[in-house]
Amino acid sequence: MQKISQKTVNRHLFALRSLFHYLTVETEITNGKPYFERNVMAKIPVYKVKETLNERARKLSQMIFTDDVDLQFLDYVKNEYQYSLTPSQLRYFKRDRERDIAILSLFLGTGMRVNELSNLRMKDVDFTGSKISFMRKGGKKDTITVTPSALADLQRYLDVRKERYKAEDGPNDFLFVKRSKGK
């Protein structure tokens, strides 16, 4: 039998803690009482996984693009991916090409999370300073520098955004939109 890592155990414990918190604090049955009177998971310890920064960096380096693999991937999406699509898929790809490439460029060029990208507003992008300001996980405000190539891809998207997606371009409007309303 394969041994389960402590990180995996911790992930399961956190999920169970969250479920029991929900059942004891946030939701209630019809008589106004919680499903459970106490959270039995609250006392279950979670053991910190001890690893040095070097070990963590080594593990992360195995999971990320290195050298110019990210550029090769973007080049593939821009120039070759369309040839592997069915006619129906190709129609959608051509419609959303600039938007999707801008998202990929920012994702790869900045390290932003998908949720952070999807919540960007027009006012968050500073082309002059080559920066994007946004809220990080945990509600922390951050400003990061954007690569010139990612900004160029973003500008190509913005050039077609209003006409193709019928999107408003006010400062509080979402940066990335779809054909129907919403982000």
PDB file of C-alpha atoms in Angstrom:
ATOM      1  CA  MET A   1       0.000   0.000   0.000  1.00  0.00           C
ATOM      2  CA  GLN A   2       1.312   3.449  -0.933  1.00  0.00           C
ATOM      3  CA  LYS A   3       1.947   5.868   1.918  1.00  0.00           C
ATOM      4  CA  ILE A   4      -0.061   9.109   1.808  1.00  0.00           C
ATOM      5  CA  SER A   5       1.930  12.320   2.236  1.00  0.00           C
ATOM      6  CA  GLN A   6       1.284  14.643   5.169  1.00  0.00           C
ATOM      7  CA  LYS A   7       0.246  17.375   2.716  1.00  0.00           C
ATOM      8  CA  THR A   8      -2.493  15.109   1.355  1.00  0.00           C
ATOM      9  CA  VAL A   9      -3.672  14.277   4.873  1.00  0.00           C
ATOM     10  CA  ASN A  10      -3.691  18.000   5.757  1.00  0.00           C
ATOM     11  CA  ARG A  11      -5.733  18.849   2.659  1.00  0.00           C
ATOM     12  CA  HIS A  12      -8.358  16.282   3.642  1.00  0.00           C
ATOM     13  CA  LEU A  13      -8.369  17.513   7.249  1.00  0.00           C
ATOM     14  CA  PHE A  14      -8.887  21.118   6.123  1.00  0.00           C
ATOM     15  CA  ALA A  15     -11.779  20.022   3.903  1.00  0.00           C
ATOM     16  CA  LEU A  16     -13.410  18.131   6.775  1.00  0.00           C
ATOM     17  CA  ARG A  17     -12.850  21.062   9.144  1.00  0.00           C
ATOM     18  CA  SER A  18     -14.517  23.368   6.669  1.00  0.00           C
ATOM     19  CA  LEU A  19     -17.483  21.016   6.262  1.00  0.00           C
ATOM     20  CA  PHE A  20     -17.973  20.629  10.015  1.00  0.00           C
ATOM     21  CA  HIS A  21     -17.627  24.397  10.524  1.00  0.00           C
ATOM     22  CA  TYR A  22     -20.377  24.898   7.954  1.00  0.00           C
ATOM     23  CA  LEU A  23     -22.617  22.301   9.623  1.00  0.00           C
ATOM     24  CA  THR A  24     -22.099  23.683  13.151  1.00  0.00           C
ATOM     25  CA  VAL A  25     -21.944  27.439  12.532  1.00  0.00           C
ATOM     26  CA  GLU A  26     -23.196  28.584   9.142  1.00  0.00           C
ATOM     27  CA  THR A  27     -26.251  26.460   8.384  1.00  0.00           C
ATOM     28  CA  GLU A  28     -29.204  25.261  10.400  1.00  0.00           C
ATOM     29  CA  ILE A  29     -32.109  22.874  10.155  1.00  0.00           C
ATOM     30  CA  THR A  30     -35.725  24.053  10.100  1.00  0.00           C
ATOM     31  CA  ASN A  31     -35.997  24.523  13.878  1.00  0.00           C
ATOM     32  CA  GLY A  32     -33.137  27.056  13.878  1.00  0.00           C
ATOM     33  CA  LYS A  33     -30.528  24.739  15.383  1.00  0.00           C
ATOM     34  CA  PRO A  34     -27.290  23.705  13.667  1.00  0.00           C
ATOM     35  CA  TYR A  35     -26.935  20.228  12.211  1.00  0.00           C
ATOM     36  CA  PHE A  36     -24.295  19.451  14.863  1.00  0.00           C
ATOM     37  CA  GLU A  37     -23.889  21.026  18.292  1.00  0.00           C
ATOM     38  CA  ARG A  38     -20.102  21.068  18.214  1.00  0.00           C
ATOM     39  CA  ASN A  39     -17.352  20.850  15.669  1.00  0.00           C
ATOM     40  CA  VAL A  40     -15.500  17.628  16.448  1.00  0.00           C
ATOM     41  CA  MET A  41     -12.923  18.400  13.752  1.00  0.00           C
ATOM     42  CA  ALA A  42     -11.755  21.594  15.483  1.00  0.00           C
ATOM     43  CA  LYS A  43      -9.558  19.621  17.887  1.00  0.00           C
ATOM     44  CA  ILE A  44      -7.931  17.388  15.290  1.00  0.00           C
ATOM     45  CA  PRO A  45      -4.353  18.642  14.874  1.00  0.00           C
ATOM     46  CA  VAL A  46      -2.856  19.488  11.506  1.00  0.00           C
ATOM     47  CA  TYR A  47       0.863  18.803  11.372  1.00  0.00           C
ATOM     48  CA  LYS A  48       3.009  21.324   9.560  1.00  0.00           C
ATOM     49  CA  VAL A  49       5.072  19.846   6.770  1.00  0.00           C
ATOM     50  CA  LYS A  50       8.660  20.796   7.476  1.00  0.00           C
ATOM     51  CA  GLU A  51      10.761  21.601   4.439  1.00  0.00           C
ATOM     52  CA  THR A  52      13.398  24.192   3.736  1.00  0.00           C
ATOM     53  CA  LEU A  53      12.891  27.009   1.262  1.00  0.00           C
ATOM     54  CA  ASN A  54      15.425  25.319  -1.030  1.00  0.00           C
ATOM     55  CA  GLU A  55      13.443  22.068  -0.995  1.00  0.00           C
ATOM     56  CA  ARG A  56      10.207  23.912  -1.667  1.00  0.00           C
ATOM     57  CA  ALA A  57      11.845  25.846  -4.520  1.00  0.00           C
ATOM     58  CA  ARG A  58      13.198  22.597  -5.979  1.00  0.00           C
ATOM     59  CA  LYS A  59       9.724  21.017  -5.946  1.00  0.00           C
ATOM     60  CA  LEU A  60       8.125  24.116  -7.465  1.00  0.00           C
ATOM     61  CA  SER A  61      10.751  24.324 -10.207  1.00  0.00           C
ATOM     62  CA  GLN A  62       9.677  20.880 -11.397  1.00  0.00           C
ATOM     63  CA  MET A  63       6.102  22.105 -11.864  1.00  0.00           C
ATOM     64  CA  ILE A  64       6.670  25.382 -13.730  1.00  0.00           C
ATOM     65  CA  PHE A  65       7.778  26.339 -17.207  1.00  0.00           C
ATOM     66  CA  THR A  66      11.494  27.057 -17.392  1.00  0.00           C
ATOM     67  CA  ASP A  67      13.687  28.681 -20.013  1.00  0.00           C
ATOM     68  CA  ASP A  68      11.441  29.643 -22.923  1.00  0.00           C
ATOM     69  CA  VAL A  69       8.849  26.849 -22.683  1.00  0.00           C
ATOM     70  CA  ASP A  70       6.165  29.428 -21.851  1.00  0.00           C
ATOM     71  CA  LEU A  71       7.021  31.383 -25.009  1.00  0.00           C
ATOM     72  CA  GLN A  72       6.927  28.183 -27.065  1.00  0.00           C
ATOM     73  CA  PHE A  73       3.507  27.368 -25.619  1.00  0.00           C
ATOM     74  CA  LEU A  74       2.151  30.843 -26.440  1.00  0.00           C
ATOM     75  CA  ASP A  75       3.606  30.620 -29.935  1.00  0.00           C
ATOM     76  CA  TYR A  76       1.870  27.258 -30.396  1.00  0.00           C
ATOM     77  CA  VAL A  77      -1.486  28.692 -29.288  1.00  0.00           C
ATOM     78  CA  LYS A  78      -1.060  31.746 -31.526  1.00  0.00           C
ATOM     79  CA  ASN A  79       0.133  29.965 -34.659  1.00  0.00           C
ATOM     80  CA  GLU A  80      -0.488  26.209 -34.650  1.00  0.00           C
ATOM     81  CA  TYR A  81      -3.307  25.299 -32.267  1.00  0.00           C
ATOM     82  CA  GLN A  82      -6.020  26.300 -34.739  1.00  0.00           C
ATOM     83  CA  TYR A  83      -4.975  23.516 -37.117  1.00  0.00           C
ATOM     84  CA  SER A  84      -5.923  20.857 -34.548  1.00  0.00           C
ATOM     85  CA  LEU A  85      -9.511  22.106 -34.127  1.00  0.00           C
ATOM     86  CA  THR A  86     -12.787  21.008 -35.653  1.00  0.00           C
ATOM     87  CA  PRO A  87     -14.641  23.631 -37.740  1.00  0.00           C
ATOM     88  CA  SER A  88     -16.968  24.382 -34.813  1.00  0.00           C
ATOM     89  CA  GLN A  89     -14.090  24.744 -32.350  1.00  0.00           C
ATOM     90  CA  LEU A  90     -12.186  26.891 -34.837  1.00  0.00           C
ATOM     91  CA  ARG A  91     -15.073  29.344 -35.085  1.00  0.00           C
ATOM     92  CA  TYR A  92     -15.005  29.923 -31.308  1.00  0.00           C
ATOM     93  CA  PHE A  93     -11.208  30.052 -31.271  1.00  0.00           C
ATOM     94  CA  LYS A  94     -11.150  32.766 -33.924  1.00  0.00           C
ATOM     95  CA  ARG A  95     -13.832  34.758 -32.108  1.00  0.00           C
ATOM     96  CA  ASP A  96     -12.043  34.666 -28.745  1.00  0.00           C
ATOM     97  CA  ARG A  97      -8.434  34.379 -29.933  1.00  0.00           C
ATOM     98  CA  GLU A  98      -7.200  37.811 -28.815  1.00  0.00           C
ATOM     99  CA  ARG A  99      -8.916  37.559 -25.419  1.00  0.00           C
ATOM    100  CA  ASP A 100      -7.668  34.051 -24.710  1.00  0.00           C
ATOM    101  CA  ILE A 101      -4.110  34.855 -25.774  1.00  0.00           C
ATOM    102  CA  ALA A 102      -4.142  37.970 -23.567  1.00  0.00           C
ATOM    103  CA  ILE A 103      -5.302  35.841 -20.627  1.00  0.00           C
ATOM    104  CA  LEU A 104      -2.607  33.225 -21.273  1.00  0.00           C
ATOM    105  CA  SER A 105       0.081  35.903 -21.678  1.00  0.00           C
ATOM    106  CA  LEU A 106      -0.830  37.556 -18.392  1.00  0.00           C
ATOM    107  CA  PHE A 107      -1.183  34.208 -16.634  1.00  0.00           C
ATOM    108  CA  LEU A 108       2.249  33.041 -17.787  1.00  0.00           C
ATOM    109  CA  GLY A 109       3.953  36.447 -17.672  1.00  0.00           C
ATOM    110  CA  THR A 110       2.814  37.546 -14.228  1.00  0.00           C
ATOM    111  CA  GLY A 111       2.028  34.433 -12.214  1.00  0.00           C
ATOM    112  CA  MET A 112      -1.462  35.724 -11.434  1.00  0.00           C
ATOM    113  CA  ARG A 113      -4.091  33.194 -10.427  1.00  0.00           C
ATOM    114  CA  VAL A 114      -7.034  32.566 -12.745  1.00  0.00           C
ATOM    115  CA  ASN A 115      -9.438  34.111 -10.220  1.00  0.00           C
ATOM    116  CA  GLU A 116      -7.250  37.221  -9.957  1.00  0.00           C
ATOM    117  CA  LEU A 117      -7.271  37.564 -13.745  1.00  0.00           C
ATOM    118  CA  SER A 118     -11.025  37.102 -14.023  1.00  0.00           C
ATOM    119  CA  ASN A 119     -11.659  39.835 -11.442  1.00  0.00           C
ATOM    120  CA  LEU A 120      -9.492  42.483 -13.138  1.00  0.00           C
ATOM    121  CA  ARG A 121     -11.193  45.777 -13.953  1.00  0.00           C
ATOM    122  CA  MET A 122     -10.250  48.231 -16.689  1.00  0.00           C
ATOM    123  CA  LYS A 123      -8.819  50.636 -14.086  1.00  0.00           C
ATOM    124  CA  ASP A 124      -6.397  47.974 -12.801  1.00  0.00           C
ATOM    125  CA  VAL A 125      -4.176  48.117 -15.899  1.00  0.00           C
ATOM    126  CA  ASP A 126      -1.515  50.832 -16.198  1.00  0.00           C
ATOM    127  CA  PHE A 127      -0.018  50.652 -19.698  1.00  0.00           C
ATOM    128  CA  THR A 128       2.271  53.632 -19.073  1.00  0.00           C
ATOM    129  CA  GLY A 129       3.848  52.065 -16.007  1.00  0.00           C
ATOM    130  CA  SER A 130       3.560  48.486 -17.326  1.00  0.00           C
ATOM    131  CA  LYS A 131       1.769  47.467 -14.126  1.00  0.00           C
ATOM    132  CA  ILE A 132      -1.409  45.740 -12.999  1.00  0.00           C
ATOM    133  CA  SER A 133      -2.972  46.294  -9.569  1.00  0.00           C
ATOM    134  CA  PHE A 134      -5.296  43.665  -8.156  1.00  0.00           C
ATOM    135  CA  MET A 135      -6.469  41.833  -5.056  1.00  0.00           C
ATOM    136  CA  ARG A 136      -4.519  38.724  -4.125  1.00  0.00           C
ATOM    137  CA  LYS A 137      -5.896  35.669  -2.411  1.00  0.00           C
ATOM    138  CA  GLY A 138      -6.742  36.690   1.141  1.00  0.00           C
ATOM    139  CA  GLY A 139      -7.818  40.211   0.156  1.00  0.00           C
ATOM    140  CA  LYS A 140      -4.295  41.657  -0.091  1.00  0.00           C
ATOM    141  CA  LYS A 141      -3.737  44.404  -2.673  1.00  0.00           C
ATOM    142  CA  ASP A 142      -0.762  43.883  -4.977  1.00  0.00           C
ATOM    143  CA  THR A 143       0.811  45.630  -7.957  1.00  0.00           C
ATOM    144  CA  ILE A 144       3.030  43.727 -10.367  1.00  0.00           C
ATOM    145  CA  THR A 145       5.060  44.552 -13.448  1.00  0.00           C
ATOM    146  CA  VAL A 146       3.836  43.115 -16.741  1.00  0.00           C
ATOM    147  CA  THR A 147       6.114  41.991 -19.557  1.00  0.00           C
ATOM    148  CA  PRO A 148       6.009  44.060 -22.760  1.00  0.00           C
ATOM    149  CA  SER A 149       4.830  41.046 -24.776  1.00  0.00           C
ATOM    150  CA  ALA A 150       1.921  40.418 -22.374  1.00  0.00           C
ATOM    151  CA  LEU A 151       0.962  44.105 -22.583  1.00  0.00           C
ATOM    152  CA  ALA A 152       1.058  43.906 -26.385  1.00  0.00           C
ATOM    153  CA  ASP A 153      -1.246  40.857 -26.333  1.00  0.00           C
ATOM    154  CA  LEU A 154      -3.546  42.680 -23.909  1.00  0.00           C
ATOM    155  CA  GLN A 155      -3.647  45.734 -26.182  1.00  0.00           C
ATOM    156  CA  ARG A 156      -4.580  43.547 -29.184  1.00  0.00           C
ATOM    157  CA  TYR A 157      -7.494  42.211 -27.117  1.00  0.00           C
ATOM    158  CA  LEU A 158      -8.575  45.693 -26.026  1.00  0.00           C
ATOM    159  CA  ASP A 159      -8.553  46.805 -29.679  1.00  0.00           C
ATOM    160  CA  VAL A 160     -11.382  44.323 -30.446  1.00  0.00           C
ATOM    161  CA  ARG A 161     -13.047  44.110 -27.008  1.00  0.00           C
ATOM    162  CA  LYS A 162     -15.678  46.837 -27.353  1.00  0.00           C
ATOM    163  CA  GLU A 163     -16.899  45.891 -30.819  1.00  0.00           C
ATOM    164  CA  ARG A 164     -16.643  42.102 -30.579  1.00  0.00           C
ATOM    165  CA  TYR A 165     -18.013  41.686 -27.050  1.00  0.00           C
ATOM    166  CA  LYS A 166     -20.230  44.783 -26.882  1.00  0.00           C
ATOM    167  CA  ALA A 167     -18.374  45.639 -23.682  1.00  0.00           C
ATOM    168  CA  GLU A 168     -18.316  48.931 -21.844  1.00  0.00           C
ATOM    169  CA  ASP A 169     -14.909  50.402 -21.132  1.00  0.00           C
ATOM    170  CA  GLY A 170     -15.541  52.309 -17.927  1.00  0.00           C
ATOM    171  CA  PRO A 171     -12.911  52.077 -15.177  1.00  0.00           C
ATOM    172  CA  ASN A 172     -15.013  49.659 -13.102  1.00  0.00           C
ATOM    173  CA  ASP A 173     -15.956  47.348 -15.983  1.00  0.00           C
ATOM    174  CA  PHE A 174     -14.387  43.893 -16.078  1.00  0.00           C
ATOM    175  CA  LEU A 175     -11.312  43.624 -18.277  1.00  0.00           C
ATOM    176  CA  PHE A 176     -12.026  40.135 -19.596  1.00  0.00           C
ATOM    177  CA  VAL A 177     -15.567  39.610 -20.832  1.00  0.00           C
ATOM    178  CA  LYS A 178     -17.541  37.050 -22.789  1.00  0.00           C
ATOM    179  CA  ARG A 179     -20.244  37.510 -25.420  1.00  0.00           C
ATOM    180  CA  SER A 180     -23.045  37.514 -22.836  1.00  0.00           C
ATOM    181  CA  LYS A 181     -23.128  39.828 -19.816  1.00  0.00           C
ATOM    182  CA  GLY A 182     -20.775  39.297 -16.896  1.00  0.00           C
ATOM    183  CA  LYS A 183     -17.120  38.561 -16.494  1.00  0.00           C
TER     184      LYS A 183
END
